[in-house]
Amino acid sequence: FVEFAKRSALLYRAMTKKEKAQIAMDELERLYPDPRIPLRSRNHFTFLIAVLLSAQCTDRRVNEVSPALFDLADTPEKMAKLSVEKIESVIRPCGLSKTKSKNIKALSEILVKDFGGKVPQTFEELESLPGVGHKTASVLMLQAFDTPAFPVDTHIHRLAERWGLSSGKNVEQTEADLKKVFPKEKWGALHLQIIY
């Protein structure tokens, strides 16, 4: 068995990134044939807030906490009327609640003032919102607006390196590497499958 494992490791190392990607894709499809979006939401706005809350927090915890927040405010107009302190008191179990509550309040005000209460549908506009970085924008573009994107968090970054699909030193490089080896039409499913 040890000899077989050594030979297998050598064979795997000799494969191209595309060949390794195909193995990963086949296995992920076998394990998770129908991946579901793990965060629960009511509309594009609540999905944006749920994704923002998921930073440094589990999806499970976000799903436990967010219904109480969305019962208070499930639109930018309603959220903008809440105090930062009220938002913080509800989302505290998600961690980083001081920063997240300020960002939620500020982005809600901006959505009302500059976007007519709608969540924008471009990377540039999304990333202009407080607390919304490239990964959060990518999740929104992919899952809410059905636009090809490959969101990469630290989990996906580590696995891509472990699987020999990227030697990227940061998530931006890993995202670029994964986009090269996986077909565009599979990015949405693969993002979720790798997370699972």
Short mmCIF file of C-alpha atoms in Angstrom, two decimals:
data_model
loop_
_atom_site.label_atom_id
_atom_site.label_comp_id
_atom_site.label_asym_id
_atom_site.label_seq_id
_atom_site.Cartn_x
_atom_site.Cartn_y
_atom_site.Cartn_z
CA PHE A 1 0.00 0.00 0.00
CA VAL A 2 2.81 2.44 0.85
CA GLU A 3 4.46 1.78 -2.51
CA PHE A 4 1.13 2.25 -4.31
CA ALA A 5 0.55 5.54 -2.46
CA LYS A 6 4.02 6.80 -3.44
CA ARG A 7 3.47 5.87 -7.11
CA SER A 8 0.03 7.53 -7.08
CA ALA A 9 1.46 10.71 -5.59
CA LEU A 10 4.19 10.78 -8.24
CA LEU A 11 1.64 10.26 -11.02
CA TYR A 12 -0.58 13.02 -9.63
CA ARG A 13 2.36 15.44 -9.43
CA ALA A 14 3.18 14.70 -13.07
CA MET A 15 -0.34 15.61 -14.25
CA THR A 16 -1.18 18.98 -15.76
CA LYS A 17 -3.37 21.38 -13.79
CA LYS A 18 -6.19 20.71 -16.26
CA GLU A 19 -5.96 16.96 -15.58
CA LYS A 20 -5.97 17.56 -11.81
CA ALA A 21 -8.93 19.91 -12.22
CA GLN A 22 -10.87 17.22 -14.09
CA ILE A 23 -10.26 14.74 -11.27
CA ALA A 24 -11.40 17.31 -8.69
CA MET A 25 -14.46 18.21 -10.77
CA ASP A 26 -15.47 14.56 -11.24
CA GLU A 27 -15.10 13.77 -7.53
CA LEU A 28 -16.91 16.92 -6.39
CA GLU A 29 -19.77 16.15 -8.79
CA ARG A 30 -19.98 12.62 -7.41
CA LEU A 31 -20.01 13.83 -3.80
CA TYR A 32 -22.19 16.94 -4.24
CA PRO A 33 -24.28 16.57 -7.40
CA ASP A 34 -26.76 19.32 -6.51
CA PRO A 35 -25.12 21.89 -4.24
CA ARG A 36 -27.49 24.39 -2.66
CA ILE A 37 -26.68 27.94 -1.63
CA PRO A 38 -26.12 27.55 2.13
CA LEU A 39 -27.19 31.07 3.16
CA ARG A 40 -30.91 31.71 3.52
CA SER A 41 -32.34 35.00 2.32
CA ARG A 42 -35.56 36.64 1.24
CA ASN A 43 -34.40 38.86 -1.62
CA HIS A 44 -31.23 40.28 -3.18
CA PHE A 45 -30.77 42.75 -0.33
CA THR A 46 -31.05 40.14 2.42
CA PHE A 47 -28.71 37.87 0.45
CA LEU A 48 -26.15 40.68 0.33
CA ILE A 49 -26.47 41.16 4.09
CA ALA A 50 -26.20 37.40 4.73
CA VAL A 51 -23.02 37.17 2.63
CA LEU A 52 -21.58 40.19 4.44
CA LEU A 53 -22.39 38.56 7.80
CA SER A 54 -20.72 35.31 6.75
CA ALA A 55 -17.22 36.88 6.86
CA GLN A 56 -15.33 35.20 9.73
CA CYS A 57 -18.55 33.35 10.63
CA THR A 58 -20.16 30.05 9.73
CA ASP A 59 -23.12 29.92 7.37
CA ARG A 60 -25.01 28.02 10.05
CA ARG A 61 -24.59 30.87 12.55
CA VAL A 62 -25.63 33.43 9.92
CA ASN A 63 -28.77 31.40 9.22
CA GLU A 64 -29.54 31.35 12.97
CA VAL A 65 -29.03 35.10 13.42
CA SER A 66 -30.24 36.68 10.18
CA PRO A 67 -33.99 35.91 10.43
CA ALA A 68 -34.30 38.21 13.47
CA LEU A 69 -32.53 40.99 11.57
CA PHE A 70 -34.62 40.44 8.45
CA ASP A 71 -37.82 40.48 10.52
CA LEU A 72 -36.82 44.02 11.57
CA ALA A 73 -35.62 45.12 8.15
CA ASP A 74 -35.62 43.20 4.88
CA THR A 75 -35.17 46.19 2.57
CA PRO A 76 -32.51 48.90 2.39
CA GLU A 77 -35.13 51.51 3.32
CA LYS A 78 -36.08 49.70 6.53
CA MET A 79 -32.45 48.84 7.41
CA ALA A 80 -31.35 52.46 6.92
CA LYS A 81 -33.88 53.51 9.58
CA LEU A 82 -32.40 51.15 12.23
CA SER A 83 -29.66 52.43 14.50
CA VAL A 84 -26.19 50.93 14.28
CA GLU A 85 -26.64 49.84 17.91
CA LYS A 86 -29.86 47.97 17.11
CA ILE A 87 -28.27 46.17 14.16
CA GLU A 88 -25.22 45.32 16.28
CA SER A 89 -27.36 43.90 19.10
CA VAL A 90 -28.99 41.47 16.66
CA ILE A 91 -25.89 40.37 14.73
CA ARG A 92 -23.47 40.16 17.70
CA PRO A 93 -23.28 36.31 17.58
CA CYS A 94 -21.81 36.54 14.06
CA GLY A 95 -18.67 38.27 15.30
CA LEU A 96 -17.10 41.53 14.13
CA SER A 97 -20.50 43.04 14.92
CA LYS A 98 -19.25 46.61 15.44
CA THR A 99 -17.78 46.83 11.96
CA LYS A 100 -20.49 44.78 10.27
CA SER A 101 -23.32 46.81 11.82
CA LYS A 102 -21.74 50.12 10.67
CA ASN A 103 -21.25 48.70 7.18
CA ILE A 104 -24.82 47.36 6.99
CA LYS A 105 -26.25 50.71 8.04
CA ALA A 106 -23.99 52.67 5.66
CA LEU A 107 -24.53 50.42 2.65
CA SER A 108 -28.30 50.49 3.23
CA GLU A 109 -28.25 54.29 3.19
CA ILE A 110 -26.17 54.28 -0.01
CA LEU A 111 -28.51 51.79 -1.69
CA VAL A 112 -31.47 54.06 -0.91
CA LYS A 113 -29.71 57.30 -1.89
CA ASP A 114 -27.70 56.20 -4.93
CA PHE A 115 -29.32 53.02 -6.25
CA GLY A 116 -33.05 53.54 -5.75
CA GLY A 117 -33.17 50.88 -3.03
CA LYS A 118 -31.89 48.17 -5.39
CA VAL A 119 -28.75 46.04 -5.06
CA PRO A 120 -26.45 46.99 -7.95
CA GLN A 121 -25.55 44.32 -10.47
CA THR A 122 -21.95 45.15 -11.37
CA PHE A 123 -18.72 44.29 -9.61
CA GLU A 124 -17.63 47.92 -9.54
CA GLU A 125 -20.83 49.17 -7.94
CA LEU A 126 -21.02 46.31 -5.44
CA GLU A 127 -17.39 46.76 -4.41
CA SER A 128 -18.05 50.48 -3.84
CA LEU A 129 -20.38 49.58 -0.94
CA PRO A 130 -19.02 49.56 2.64
CA GLY A 131 -17.96 46.07 3.73
CA VAL A 132 -18.31 44.57 0.25
CA GLY A 133 -15.05 43.22 -1.10
CA HIS A 134 -14.34 41.24 -4.24
CA LYS A 135 -15.32 37.88 -2.75
CA THR A 136 -18.69 39.18 -1.48
CA ALA A 137 -19.33 40.89 -4.82
CA SER A 138 -18.42 37.66 -6.64
CA VAL A 139 -20.90 35.64 -4.55
CA LEU A 140 -23.65 38.17 -5.32
CA MET A 141 -22.87 38.32 -9.03
CA LEU A 142 -22.79 34.52 -9.26
CA GLN A 143 -25.63 33.43 -6.99
CA ALA A 144 -28.04 36.38 -7.16
CA PHE A 145 -27.44 37.70 -10.68
CA ASP A 146 -26.31 34.56 -12.52
CA THR A 147 -23.13 36.22 -13.79
CA PRO A 148 -20.05 34.02 -14.18
CA ALA A 149 -17.71 34.48 -11.21
CA PHE A 150 -15.53 32.22 -9.07
CA PRO A 151 -15.59 33.51 -5.48
CA VAL A 152 -12.48 32.40 -3.58
CA ASP A 153 -12.25 32.48 0.19
CA THR A 154 -9.38 31.19 2.32
CA HIS A 155 -10.94 27.69 2.38
CA ILE A 156 -11.03 27.42 -1.42
CA HIS A 157 -7.58 29.05 -1.60
CA ARG A 158 -6.08 26.36 0.67
CA LEU A 159 -7.75 23.47 -1.16
CA ALA A 160 -6.68 24.76 -4.58
CA GLU A 161 -3.09 24.79 -3.39
CA ARG A 162 -3.38 21.36 -1.76
CA TRP A 163 -4.86 19.89 -4.95
CA GLY A 164 -2.07 21.41 -7.07
CA LEU A 165 -4.43 23.71 -8.96
CA SER A 166 -2.81 26.95 -7.87
CA SER A 167 0.39 28.13 -6.31
CA GLY A 168 -1.16 31.55 -5.81
CA LYS A 169 0.14 33.53 -2.89
CA ASN A 170 -3.24 35.23 -2.45
CA VAL A 171 -6.90 34.65 -3.24
CA GLU A 172 -6.77 36.89 -6.32
CA GLN A 173 -4.12 34.70 -7.96
CA THR A 174 -5.96 31.54 -6.93
CA GLU A 175 -9.16 32.89 -8.49
CA ALA A 176 -7.33 33.56 -11.76
CA ASP A 177 -5.76 30.08 -11.71
CA LEU A 178 -9.07 28.31 -11.05
CA LYS A 179 -10.80 30.25 -13.81
CA LYS A 180 -8.15 28.93 -16.23
CA VAL A 181 -8.57 25.24 -15.35
CA PHE A 182 -12.32 24.98 -14.80
CA PRO A 183 -14.97 25.60 -17.50
CA LYS A 184 -16.90 28.85 -16.98
CA GLU A 185 -20.26 27.08 -16.94
CA LYS A 186 -19.11 25.02 -13.92
CA TRP A 187 -17.85 27.90 -11.75
CA GLY A 188 -21.10 28.35 -9.80
CA ALA A 189 -21.50 24.70 -8.86
CA LEU A 190 -17.77 24.25 -8.18
CA HIS A 191 -17.67 27.22 -5.81
CA LEU A 192 -20.38 25.59 -3.69
CA GLN A 193 -19.05 22.04 -4.08
CA ILE A 194 -15.58 23.03 -2.87
CA ILE A 195 -17.10 24.83 0.11
CA TYR A 196 -19.11 21.73 0.99
#
